[in-house]
Coordinates of C-alpha atoms in Angstrom, one line a residue:
M897 CA -20.2 30.0 -40.4
S898 CA -17.9 31.9 -38.1
N899 CA -14.2 30.9 -38.2
I900 CA -14.5 30.1 -34.4
V901 CA -16.8 27.2 -33.5
R902 CA -17.5 26.0 -30.0
F903 CA -18.7 22.6 -29.1
G904 CA -18.7 21.1 -25.6
P905 CA -15.5 22.4 -23.8
Y906 CA -13.7 22.8 -27.2
E907 CA -13.2 25.8 -29.5
A908 CA -11.9 25.3 -33.1
D909 CA -10.4 28.3 -35.0
L910 CA -11.1 27.1 -38.5
A911 CA -9.0 29.8 -40.1
A912 CA -6.0 29.4 -37.9
G913 CA -6.2 25.6 -37.7
R914 CA -6.1 25.7 -33.9
L915 CA -8.1 23.6 -31.4
R916 CA -8.4 24.6 -27.8
K917 CA -10.0 23.1 -24.8
G918 CA -10.9 25.7 -22.1
G919 CA -8.4 28.1 -23.6
V920 CA -5.6 25.4 -23.6
K921 CA -4.2 24.6 -27.0
I922 CA -4.4 20.9 -28.1
N923 CA -1.8 19.7 -30.4
L924 CA -3.5 18.3 -33.5
R925 CA -1.9 17.8 -36.9
D926 CA -3.2 19.3 -40.1
Q927 CA -5.1 16.4 -41.6
P928 CA -7.1 15.5 -38.4
F929 CA -7.9 19.2 -38.0
Q930 CA -9.1 19.4 -41.7
V931 CA -11.4 16.4 -41.0
L932 CA -12.8 18.3 -38.0
A933 CA -13.2 21.5 -40.0
S934 CA -15.1 19.7 -42.7
L935 CA -17.5 18.2 -40.1
L936 CA -18.0 21.5 -38.3
E937 CA -18.7 23.3 -41.6
H938 CA -21.6 20.8 -42.1
P939 CA -22.9 20.0 -38.6
G940 CA -25.5 17.2 -38.5
E941 CA -24.8 16.3 -42.2
I942 CA -23.0 13.4 -43.7
V943 CA -19.5 14.3 -45.0
T944 CA -18.6 11.5 -47.3
R945 CA -15.2 9.8 -47.4
E946 CA -14.8 11.0 -51.0
E947 CA -15.3 14.6 -49.9
L948 CA -12.7 14.2 -47.2
Q949 CA -10.3 12.6 -49.8
R950 CA -10.7 15.6 -52.1
R951 CA -10.1 18.0 -49.2
L952 CA -7.1 16.3 -47.7
W953 CA -5.3 15.0 -50.7
H954 CA -5.0 16.4 -54.2
A955 CA -6.1 14.1 -57.0
E956 CA -2.5 13.8 -58.3
V957 CA -1.1 12.7 -54.9
F958 CA -1.0 9.0 -54.5
V959 CA -1.7 7.8 -50.9
D960 CA -3.2 4.8 -49.1
F961 CA -6.4 6.8 -48.7
E962 CA -8.3 4.4 -46.6
N963 CA -5.7 3.8 -44.0
N964 CA -4.6 7.5 -43.9
L965 CA -8.2 8.7 -43.4
N966 CA -8.8 6.1 -40.7
T967 CA -5.7 7.3 -39.0
A968 CA -6.6 10.9 -39.2
V969 CA -10.1 10.3 -37.8
A970 CA -8.6 8.1 -35.0
R971 CA -6.2 10.9 -34.0
L972 CA -9.0 13.4 -34.1
R973 CA -11.2 11.2 -31.8
E974 CA -8.2 10.8 -29.4
A975 CA -7.8 14.6 -29.2
L976 CA -11.5 15.0 -28.5
C977 CA -11.6 12.1 -26.0
D978 CA -14.3 10.6 -28.3
S979 CA -14.9 7.0 -29.3
A980 CA -16.4 5.3 -32.3
E981 CA -18.4 2.9 -30.1
H982 CA -20.0 5.7 -28.0
P983 CA -19.5 8.9 -29.9
R984 CA -20.2 12.3 -28.4
F985 CA -19.0 14.3 -31.4
I986 CA -18.2 12.2 -34.5
E987 CA -20.5 9.5 -35.7
T988 CA -19.3 6.9 -38.2
L989 CA -21.6 5.9 -41.0
P990 CA -19.9 2.7 -42.3
K991 CA -18.7 2.8 -45.9
R992 CA -20.2 6.3 -46.3
G993 CA -18.5 8.9 -44.1
Y994 CA -18.9 10.8 -40.9
R995 CA -21.3 13.2 -39.2
F996 CA -20.8 15.7 -36.4
I997 CA -23.6 15.0 -33.9
A998 CA -23.0 17.4 -31.0
D999 CA -24.3 21.0 -30.8
A1000 CA -21.9 23.5 -32.3
Y1001 CA -22.1 27.2 -32.0
A1002 CA -20.4 29.9 -34.1
L1003 CA -18.8 32.6 -32.0
P1004 CA -18.6 36.3 -33.1
T1005 CA -15.3 37.1 -34.8
A1006 CA -15.4 40.8 -34.4
E1007 CA -14.0 40.6 -30.9
P1008 CA -11.8 37.5 -30.7
K1009 CA -11.7 35.9 -27.3
A1010 CA -8.5 36.8 -25.4
S1011 CA -6.4 33.8 -24.5
R1012 CA -5.7 33.2 -20.9
A1013 CA -2.3 32.7 -19.4
R1014 CA -1.9 29.7 -17.1
L1015 CA 0.0 29.9 -13.9
V1016 CA 0.8 27.5 -11.1
V1017 CA 2.0 28.6 -7.6
L1018 CA 4.3 25.9 -6.3
P1019 CA 4.2 25.1 -2.6
F1020 CA 6.2 27.8 -0.8
V1021 CA 9.3 26.4 1.0
S1022 CA 9.7 26.8 4.7
L1023 CA 13.3 28.1 5.2
S1024 CA 13.2 27.7 9.0
G1025 CA 14.2 24.0 8.9
D1026 CA 11.4 23.2 11.4
P1027 CA 8.9 20.7 10.1
A1028 CA 6.4 22.0 12.5
Q1029 CA 6.3 25.3 10.6
E1030 CA 5.4 23.6 7.3
Y1031 CA 1.7 24.5 7.8
F1032 CA 2.7 28.2 7.7
S1033 CA 4.3 28.0 4.2
D1034 CA 1.4 25.9 3.0
A1035 CA -1.1 28.5 4.3
M1036 CA 0.8 31.3 2.5
T1037 CA 0.7 29.3 -0.7
D1038 CA -3.0 28.9 -0.4
E1039 CA -3.6 32.6 0.2
I1040 CA -1.5 33.6 -2.8
I1041 CA -3.3 31.1 -5.1
T1042 CA -6.6 32.6 -3.9
A1043 CA -5.5 36.2 -4.4
L1044 CA -4.1 35.5 -7.9
A1045 CA -7.2 33.5 -9.0
S1046 CA -9.5 36.5 -8.1
L1047 CA -7.3 39.1 -9.7
A1048 CA -8.2 38.7 -13.4
P1049 CA -10.0 35.4 -14.0
E1050 CA -10.9 36.3 -17.6
R1051 CA -7.1 36.6 -18.4
L1052 CA -5.4 34.4 -15.9
A1053 CA -6.1 30.7 -15.2
V1054 CA -4.6 29.7 -11.8
I1055 CA -4.0 26.0 -11.2
A1056 CA -5.8 24.9 -8.0
R1057 CA -4.2 24.1 -4.7
T1058 CA -4.9 20.4 -4.9
T1059 CA -2.8 20.0 -8.0
A1060 CA -0.1 22.5 -6.9
M1061 CA 0.5 20.6 -3.7
H1062 CA 1.4 17.5 -5.7
Y1063 CA 4.7 19.3 -6.4
K1064 CA 5.6 19.8 -2.8
G1065 CA 9.2 18.6 -2.3
S1066 CA 9.4 17.9 -6.0
H1067 CA 12.8 18.4 -7.7
K1068 CA 11.2 18.7 -11.2
D1069 CA 12.5 21.7 -13.2
V1070 CA 10.2 24.5 -14.1
G1071 CA 10.1 23.6 -17.8
R1072 CA 8.9 20.1 -17.0
I1073 CA 6.2 21.3 -14.6
G1074 CA 5.1 23.8 -17.3
R1075 CA 4.7 21.0 -19.8
E1076 CA 2.9 18.7 -17.4
L1077 CA 0.3 21.4 -16.4
N1078 CA 0.3 23.4 -19.7
A1079 CA 1.4 26.3 -17.5
D1080 CA 2.9 29.4 -19.0
Y1081 CA 4.3 30.7 -15.7
V1082 CA 5.4 29.3 -12.3
V1083 CA 5.6 31.1 -9.0
E1084 CA 8.1 29.9 -6.5
G1085 CA 8.6 31.2 -3.0
G1086 CA 10.3 30.7 0.4
I1087 CA 9.4 31.9 3.9
Q1088 CA 11.8 32.7 6.7
R1089 CA 10.5 33.3 10.2
D1090 CA 12.5 34.9 13.0
N1091 CA 10.2 35.2 16.0
D1092 CA 7.5 37.6 14.9
H1093 CA 9.4 38.9 11.8
T1094 CA 8.7 37.2 8.5
A1095 CA 10.5 37.4 5.1
I1096 CA 8.9 36.1 1.9
N1097 CA 10.9 35.6 -1.3
V1098 CA 8.8 35.4 -4.4
Q1099 CA 9.8 34.6 -8.0
L1100 CA 7.8 34.5 -11.3
I1101 CA 9.4 32.3 -13.9
Q1102 CA 8.3 31.9 -17.6
T1103 CA 8.2 28.1 -18.3
S1104 CA 9.1 28.3 -22.0
D1105 CA 12.6 29.6 -21.4
Q1106 CA 12.8 29.6 -17.6
V1107 CA 13.5 33.3 -17.6
H1108 CA 12.9 35.0 -14.2
L1109 CA 10.4 37.8 -14.9
F1110 CA 10.0 39.0 -11.3
A1111 CA 11.7 38.5 -8.0
H1112 CA 11.0 40.4 -4.8
K1113 CA 11.5 40.1 -1.0
Y1114 CA 8.6 41.0 1.2
E1115 CA 9.1 41.6 4.9
T1116 CA 6.5 42.1 7.6
E1117 CA 5.6 41.3 11.2
L1118 CA 3.8 38.1 11.8
P1119 CA 0.4 39.5 12.7
E1120 CA 0.2 41.2 9.3
I1121 CA 1.5 38.3 7.3
F1122 CA -1.8 37.3 5.6
H1123 CA -2.5 40.9 4.5
L1124 CA 0.4 40.7 2.1
Q1125 CA -1.2 38.4 -0.4
S1126 CA -2.8 41.2 -2.4
S1127 CA 0.5 43.1 -2.8
I1128 CA 2.3 39.8 -3.8
A1129 CA -0.5 39.0 -6.4
Q1130 CA -0.4 42.5 -7.8
G1131 CA 3.4 42.4 -8.1
I1132 CA 3.3 39.0 -9.9
A1133 CA 0.5 40.2 -12.3
A1134 CA 2.3 43.3 -13.2
H1135 CA 5.1 41.2 -14.8
I1136 CA 2.9 38.9 -16.8
P1137 CA 2.9 40.5 -20.3
S1138 CA -0.7 39.7 -21.2
L1139 CA -2.0 40.8 -17.8
A1140 CA 0.0 43.9 -17.0
G1141 CA -2.4 46.9 -16.6
K1142 CA -5.5 44.7 -17.1
A1143 CA -6.0 43.2 -13.7
R1144 CA -8.9 44.3 -11.5
G1145 CA -8.3 47.4 -9.4
E1146 CA -9.9 45.7 -6.4
Q1147 CA -9.7 42.0 -5.7
V1148 CA -12.5 40.0 -4.4
T1149 CA -10.5 38.0 -1.7
R1150 CA -11.6 36.1 1.3
K1151 CA -11.0 37.5 4.8
P1152 CA -7.4 36.7 5.9
P1153 CA -7.0 34.5 8.9
E1154 CA -6.4 36.4 12.1
N1155 CA -5.3 33.5 14.2
L1156 CA -2.4 31.4 12.9
A1157 CA -2.9 28.6 15.3
A1158 CA -6.5 28.3 14.2
Y1159 CA -5.4 28.3 10.5
N1160 CA -2.9 25.6 11.3
E1161 CA -5.7 23.4 12.6
Y1162 CA -7.8 24.2 9.5
I1163 CA -5.0 23.2 7.1
Q1164 CA -4.5 19.9 8.9
G1165 CA -8.2 19.3 9.0
R1166 CA -8.6 19.8 5.2
Y1167 CA -5.6 17.5 4.6
Q1168 CA -7.3 14.7 6.6
M1169 CA -10.7 15.3 5.2
W1170 CA -9.7 14.7 1.5
K1171 CA -8.5 11.1 2.5
W1172 CA -12.2 10.1 2.5
T1173 CA -11.6 7.5 5.2
P1174 CA -13.3 7.1 8.6
E1175 CA -10.0 7.8 10.3
G1176 CA -9.3 10.8 8.2
M1177 CA -12.8 12.2 8.8
A1178 CA -12.5 11.8 12.6
K1179 CA -9.2 13.6 12.6
A1180 CA -10.5 16.3 10.3
K1181 CA -13.4 16.9 12.7
Q1182 CA -11.0 17.3 15.6
H1183 CA -8.9 19.8 13.7
F1184 CA -11.8 21.9 12.4
E1185 CA -13.4 22.0 15.9
A1186 CA -10.0 23.0 17.4
A1187 CA -9.8 25.8 14.9
L1188 CA -13.2 27.2 15.9
A1189 CA -12.2 26.8 19.6
R1190 CA -9.3 29.2 18.9
D1191 CA -11.3 31.5 16.7
D1192 CA -15.1 31.2 16.7
R1193 CA -15.4 33.6 13.8
F1194 CA -13.1 31.6 11.5
A1195 CA -15.3 31.2 8.3
L1196 CA -13.0 28.7 6.6
A1197 CA -13.2 26.3 9.6
C1198 CA -17.0 26.5 9.4
D1199 CA -16.8 25.8 5.7
G1200 CA -14.5 22.9 6.5
L1201 CA -17.1 21.4 8.9
A1202 CA -19.9 21.9 6.4
N1203 CA -17.9 19.9 3.8
L1204 CA -17.0 17.3 6.4
Y1205 CA -20.6 16.7 7.4
W1206 CA -21.5 16.4 3.7
Y1207 CA -18.9 13.7 3.2
L1208 CA -19.8 11.9 6.4
G1209 CA -23.3 11.5 5.1
F1210 CA -22.5 10.8 1.4
W1211 CA -19.9 8.1 2.1
G1212 CA -22.1 6.6 4.8
F1213 CA -19.8 7.3 7.7
A1214 CA -22.9 8.7 9.5
P1215 CA -26.6 8.8 8.8
P1216 CA -27.1 11.5 6.1
D1217 CA -30.4 12.6 7.5
E1218 CA -28.6 13.4 10.8
T1219 CA -25.6 15.1 9.3
E1220 CA -27.6 17.3 6.9
P1221 CA -28.9 19.9 9.4
I1222 CA -25.4 20.2 11.0
R1223 CA -23.8 20.6 7.6
R1224 CA -26.4 23.2 6.7
F1225 CA -25.8 25.1 10.0
Y1226 CA -22.0 25.4 9.4
A1227 CA -22.4 26.3 5.7
L1228 CA -24.8 29.2 6.6
R1229 CA -22.5 30.2 9.4
A1230 CA -19.5 30.3 7.0
F1231 CA -21.4 32.5 4.6
E1232 CA -22.6 34.8 7.4
L1233 CA -19.0 35.3 8.6
D1234 CA -17.6 35.8 5.1
S1235 CA -20.0 36.5 2.2
T1236 CA -17.1 36.3 -0.4
L1237 CA -16.9 32.5 0.2
A1238 CA -18.5 30.9 -2.8
E1239 CA -18.3 27.2 -1.9
P1240 CA -20.6 27.3 1.1
Q1241 CA -23.3 28.7 -1.2
T1242 CA -23.4 25.4 -3.0
L1243 CA -24.2 23.5 0.2
V1244 CA -27.2 25.5 1.3
A1245 CA -29.7 27.9 -0.1
F1246 CA -30.2 31.3 1.5
H1247 CA -33.4 30.0 3.1
P1248 CA -32.5 28.0 6.2
E1249 CA -35.1 25.4 5.5
K1250 CA -33.7 24.4 2.2
C1251 CA -30.5 22.5 1.3
N1252 CA -28.8 22.9 -2.0
Y1253 CA -26.6 20.1 -3.2
V1254 CA -26.9 16.7 -4.6
G1255 CA -29.3 15.1 -2.3
A1256 CA -30.9 18.5 -2.1
Y1257 CA -33.3 17.2 0.5
S1258 CA -36.0 19.7 -0.1
Y1259 CA -35.8 18.5 -3.7
N1260 CA -36.1 22.0 -5.0
W1261 CA -34.0 21.4 -8.1
A1262 CA -34.6 24.7 -9.8
D1263 CA -33.5 26.6 -6.7
T1264 CA -30.5 24.3 -6.4
E1265 CA -29.3 25.1 -9.9
T1266 CA -29.9 28.8 -9.4
Q1267 CA -27.7 28.8 -6.3
M1268 CA -25.0 26.9 -8.2
A1269 CA -25.0 29.6 -10.9
L1270 CA -24.6 32.3 -8.2
A1271 CA -21.7 30.5 -6.7
R1272 CA -20.0 30.1 -10.1
E1273 CA -20.3 33.8 -10.7
L1274 CA -18.7 34.6 -7.4
D1275 CA -15.8 32.1 -8.0
P1276 CA -15.7 31.0 -11.7
N1277 CA -12.3 29.3 -11.2
S1278 CA -13.3 27.0 -8.3
P1279 CA -13.0 23.3 -9.4
L1280 CA -15.1 22.3 -6.3
I1281 CA -18.0 24.5 -7.4
R1282 CA -17.9 23.0 -10.9
V1283 CA -17.9 19.5 -9.3
R1284 CA -21.0 20.3 -7.3
H1285 CA -22.7 21.9 -10.2
A1286 CA -22.0 18.8 -12.3
T1287 CA -23.6 16.5 -9.7
V1288 CA -26.8 18.6 -9.8
L1289 CA -26.7 18.4 -13.6
L1290 CA -26.4 14.6 -13.3
V1291 CA -29.5 14.4 -11.2
L1292 CA -31.4 16.5 -13.7
G1293 CA -30.3 14.2 -16.5
R1294 CA -28.0 16.7 -18.2
I1295 CA -25.0 14.5 -18.3
E1296 CA -23.2 16.0 -21.3
E1297 CA -23.3 19.4 -19.6
A1298 CA -22.1 17.8 -16.3
V1299 CA -19.1 16.1 -18.1
A1300 CA -18.2 19.4 -19.7
E1301 CA -18.2 21.1 -16.2
L1302 CA -15.8 18.4 -14.9
E1303 CA -13.5 18.7 -17.9
R1304 CA -13.3 22.5 -17.2
A1305 CA -12.6 21.7 -13.5
L1306 CA -9.7 19.5 -14.6
E1307 CA -8.2 22.4 -16.5
F1308 CA -7.8 24.2 -13.2
D1309 CA -7.1 21.1 -11.1
P1310 CA -5.7 18.3 -13.3
L1311 CA -4.3 16.2 -10.4
S1312 CA -7.4 16.4 -8.2
P1313 CA -8.6 12.9 -7.2
E1314 CA -12.1 14.3 -6.4
V1315 CA -12.6 15.9 -9.9
R1316 CA -11.4 12.8 -11.7
F1317 CA -13.5 10.6 -9.4
W1318 CA -16.7 12.5 -10.4
L1319 CA -15.7 12.6 -14.1
V1320 CA -15.4 8.7 -14.1
E1321 CA -18.8 8.5 -12.4
L1322 CA -20.4 10.9 -14.9
L1323 CA -19.0 8.9 -17.8
F1324 CA -20.3 5.7 -16.2
F1325 CA -23.8 7.3 -15.9
G1326 CA -23.5 8.6 -19.5
R1327 CA -22.7 5.1 -20.8
Q1328 CA -19.3 6.5 -22.1
Y1329 CA -17.5 3.4 -20.9
E1330 CA -14.3 3.6 -23.0
R1331 CA -13.6 7.2 -21.8
G1332 CA -14.6 6.2 -18.3
L1333 CA -12.2 3.3 -18.3
E1334 CA -9.4 5.6 -19.5
Q1335 CA -10.1 8.2 -16.7
A1336 CA -10.5 5.4 -14.1
R1337 CA -7.1 4.0 -14.9
Q1338 CA -5.6 7.5 -14.6
L1339 CA -7.2 7.8 -11.2
V1340 CA -5.8 4.5 -10.1
E1341 CA -2.4 5.7 -11.3
L1342 CA -2.8 9.0 -9.4
E1343 CA -4.1 7.4 -6.2
P1344 CA -3.0 3.7 -6.3
A1345 CA -3.8 3.1 -2.6
H1346 CA -7.2 4.8 -2.6
Q1347 CA -10.3 2.7 -2.4
V1348 CA -12.5 5.1 -4.5
A1349 CA -10.2 4.7 -7.5
Y1350 CA -10.9 1.0 -7.6
M1351 CA -14.6 1.6 -6.8
V1352 CA -15.2 3.7 -9.9
L1353 CA -13.1 1.4 -12.0
G1354 CA -15.5 -1.3 -10.8
H1355 CA -18.4 0.8 -11.8
V1356 CA -17.1 1.3 -15.4
Y1357 CA -16.5 -2.4 -15.8
L1358 CA -20.0 -3.0 -14.4
G1359 CA -21.5 -0.8 -17.1
M1360 CA -19.5 -2.7 -19.7
N1361 CA -21.0 -6.0 -18.4
S1362 CA -17.4 -7.1 -17.7
F1363 CA -18.5 -8.6 -14.4
E1364 CA -15.3 -10.5 -13.5
D1365 CA -13.2 -7.3 -14.0
S1366 CA -15.8 -5.4 -12.0
V1367 CA -15.7 -7.9 -9.1
A1368 CA -11.8 -7.8 -9.1
A1369 CA -11.7 -4.0 -8.9
L1370 CA -14.4 -3.9 -6.2
R1371 CA -12.7 -6.6 -4.2
H1372 CA -9.6 -4.3 -4.2
A1373 CA -11.8 -1.4 -3.1
V1374 CA -13.3 -3.5 -0.2
D1375 CA -9.8 -4.6 0.9
A1376 CA -8.3 -1.1 0.7
S1377 CA -11.2 0.4 2.6
G1378 CA -11.1 -2.1 5.4
E1379 CA -14.4 -3.7 4.4
F1380 CA -16.3 -0.5 4.3
P1381 CA -20.1 -1.0 3.8
L1382 CA -20.4 1.3 0.7
M1383 CA -17.8 -0.8 -1.1
L1384 CA -19.4 -4.1 0.0
G1385 CA -22.7 -2.9 -1.5
W1386 CA -21.2 -2.4 -4.9
L1387 CA -19.3 -5.7 -4.7
G1388 CA -22.5 -7.5 -3.8
L1389 CA -24.2 -6.0 -6.9
A1390 CA -21.3 -7.0 -9.2
L1391 CA -21.2 -10.5 -7.8
G1392 CA -25.0 -10.9 -8.2
L1393 CA -25.1 -9.6 -11.7
G1394 CA -22.1 -11.8 -12.6
G1395 CA -23.8 -14.9 -11.5
H1396 CA -22.0 -15.4 -8.1
K1397 CA -25.3 -15.5 -6.2
A1398 CA -24.0 -17.4 -3.2
E1399 CA -21.1 -15.0 -2.5
A1400 CA -23.5 -12.0 -3.1
R1401 CA -25.7 -13.5 -0.4
M1402 CA -22.7 -13.7 1.9
V1403 CA -22.0 -10.0 1.3
L1404 CA -25.7 -9.2 2.1
Q1405 CA -25.3 -11.1 5.4
R1406 CA -22.1 -9.2 6.2
L1407 CA -23.9 -5.9 5.6
C1408 CA -26.7 -7.0 7.9
A1409 CA -24.2 -7.8 10.6
I1410 CA -22.4 -4.5 10.2
S1411 CA -25.7 -2.6 10.3
R1412 CA -26.3 -3.9 13.9
E1413 CA -23.2 -2.0 15.0
R1414 CA -23.2 1.1 12.8
F1415 CA -25.0 2.9 10.0
V1416 CA -25.1 1.4 6.5
L1417 CA -26.5 3.4 3.5
P1418 CA -29.8 2.0 2.3
T1419 CA -28.6 2.0 -1.3
S1420 CA -25.9 -0.6 -0.3
F1421 CA -28.7 -3.0 0.6
A1422 CA -30.7 -2.0 -2.5
W1423 CA -27.8 -2.8 -4.9
V1424 CA -27.1 -6.2 -3.5
H1425 CA -30.8 -7.2 -3.5
F1426 CA -31.0 -6.0 -7.1
G1427 CA -27.9 -8.1 -8.0
L1428 CA -29.7 -11.1 -6.4
G1429 CA -32.8 -10.5 -8.5
E1430 CA -34.8 -9.6 -5.4
I1431 CA -36.6 -6.6 -7.0
D1432 CA -39.2 -6.1 -4.3
D1433 CA -36.6 -5.8 -1.6
A1434 CA -34.5 -3.5 -3.8
F1435 CA -37.5 -1.1 -4.3
A1436 CA -38.1 -1.1 -0.5
W1437 CA -34.5 -0.2 0.2
M1438 CA -34.5 2.5 -2.5
D1439 CA -37.6 4.1 -1.0
R1440 CA -35.9 4.0 2.4
A1441 CA -32.8 5.6 0.8
I1442 CA -34.9 8.6 -0.2
D1443 CA -36.3 8.9 3.4
R1444 CA -32.8 8.8 4.9
N1445 CA -31.4 11.3 2.4
D1446 CA -29.0 8.8 1.0
G1447 CA -26.8 10.8 -1.4
W1448 CA -26.5 8.0 -3.9
I1449 CA -30.2 7.9 -4.7
P1450 CA -31.0 11.2 -6.5
A1451 CA -29.1 9.9 -9.6
L1452 CA -31.6 6.9 -9.7
N1453 CA -32.7 7.6 -13.3
S1454 CA -29.1 7.4 -14.6
Y1455 CA -27.8 4.1 -13.2
P1456 CA -27.2 1.9 -16.2
F1457 CA -27.9 -1.4 -14.3
L1458 CA -31.3 -0.1 -13.3
D1459 CA -32.5 0.3 -16.9
P1460 CA -34.7 -2.8 -16.6
L1461 CA -36.7 -1.2 -13.9
H1462 CA -37.8 1.8 -15.9
A1463 CA -41.0 0.1 -17.0
D1464 CA -42.0 -0.6 -13.4
P1465 CA -44.5 1.9 -12.0
R1466 CA -42.7 1.8 -8.6
F1467 CA -39.6 3.2 -10.3
H1468 CA -41.5 6.3 -11.5
A1469 CA -43.1 6.6 -8.0
L1470 CA -39.6 7.0 -6.6
L1471 CA -38.7 9.7 -9.1
R1472 CA -41.9 11.6 -8.3
K1473 CA -41.0 11.4 -4.6
M1474 CA -37.8 13.2 -5.4
K1475 CA -39.6 15.7 -7.7
L1476 CA -37.7 14.4 -10.7
E1477 CA -40.8 13.4 -12.6
A1478 CA -44.2 15.1 -12.9

């Protein structure tokens, strides 16, 4: 077998004793790595405990073999985010040994894969002292991230904006940020505006020793400010040792904004949209529409509205069958205005009668996946594209591939609530509850006030049949959301399955009352009826969910709590209706 073996998002260099995940080195001691090497050298075969003992310890060396081997395997599983109860990679055969159960691929060794440097652009500082000008420095940060990410993606991994913005106003030193993000380099900057004249100071710092590798001051007039990002990116790249002279001659960059006031509205709209609250969505819509009013050819504002209408439908803020054509219109318009934008391609197919995303309402799944692949080719570093691809893989039942996509997305955007939200959901769907619980707790730590963090924590507990814990988490989600119907639906399910039928009935009555005033997703009713054991009603609401383009219904075949319905012919009729079964 080749010295370099790939499995899932990991690569093991058996000769060098190194384990990497998406190009990032994972610290793993020698004995756990030797266990991994033994298993990878015999994939699918049993490697006995005695064989591992001979490999790890010489015969003349006295050790507490049983405990030491158990510790080595435990540390290996921890490094691989694996578990003994629900193994993805390492299966335990009690009293015999272990077996590597995932697909493993030997990579050619003649041309070793070049390692990628990792870089984060910290939020640029506005030196004007005017808080109203913060959007301007944020916009420049965003543009430089985009320019650097497109410069040499095969050699440079650029941390996404969502994670970078977590460090705005932070006083952490460069070395600590580098350790937290596994970043080799940090870019810092400041912007000073004097009427129409703008000065930008840029520094490139190596995190290992905090040496300044590059510093330059750029000056220009305000109308030309967003044309500078290419020069700044090239200047930075020229001083990264592994990148110098190897960056692309021409960058694939998006069209720079031409109207700063419109860009300001767009930035504020995006900030509000990611809150995933009714109030945030309403404010986001106002900002995006104001951006288009100032510049009707602003592609990013169209993309913002396309995303907004997707979220409005998915979270049930508005009927998804009504938001879908509006979302499709804006996504097509964004791509028409700027064909370098990759993310709108994941929202619609090129044909205007088709929609390509989870809840791909034409249910042309092959076309959907093709379009996702095209979007990834255009922007391989986009975490959002990987998230959307993962949700399509979920619907197609390819959950392991979907989890790998999200793990790759986290490499570029480790502090993104959306990426981690979907990772927890995918682990829930894949019955990997221990890993899901770990990730859900990290999401709660990252977003302690956000309802979706507690919602997915409730999902994981639901899958584990820990109904009391699930109810507690989902009560928190309901309270944090202001009694939002989506959260009520999940709470009603957990209450019903946990034996609290009377309270589940009260939740159902509350949903009915809310539905007389505003839209409620059909799946919310379906879940509560299922929790109450009212299977006929649950099927009726699931069928209605398909008709209303409810975004929670295409994953029907993967919900763990619906496993008892798989023998019912009505279940398969629903799958056929979505073209998920012949």
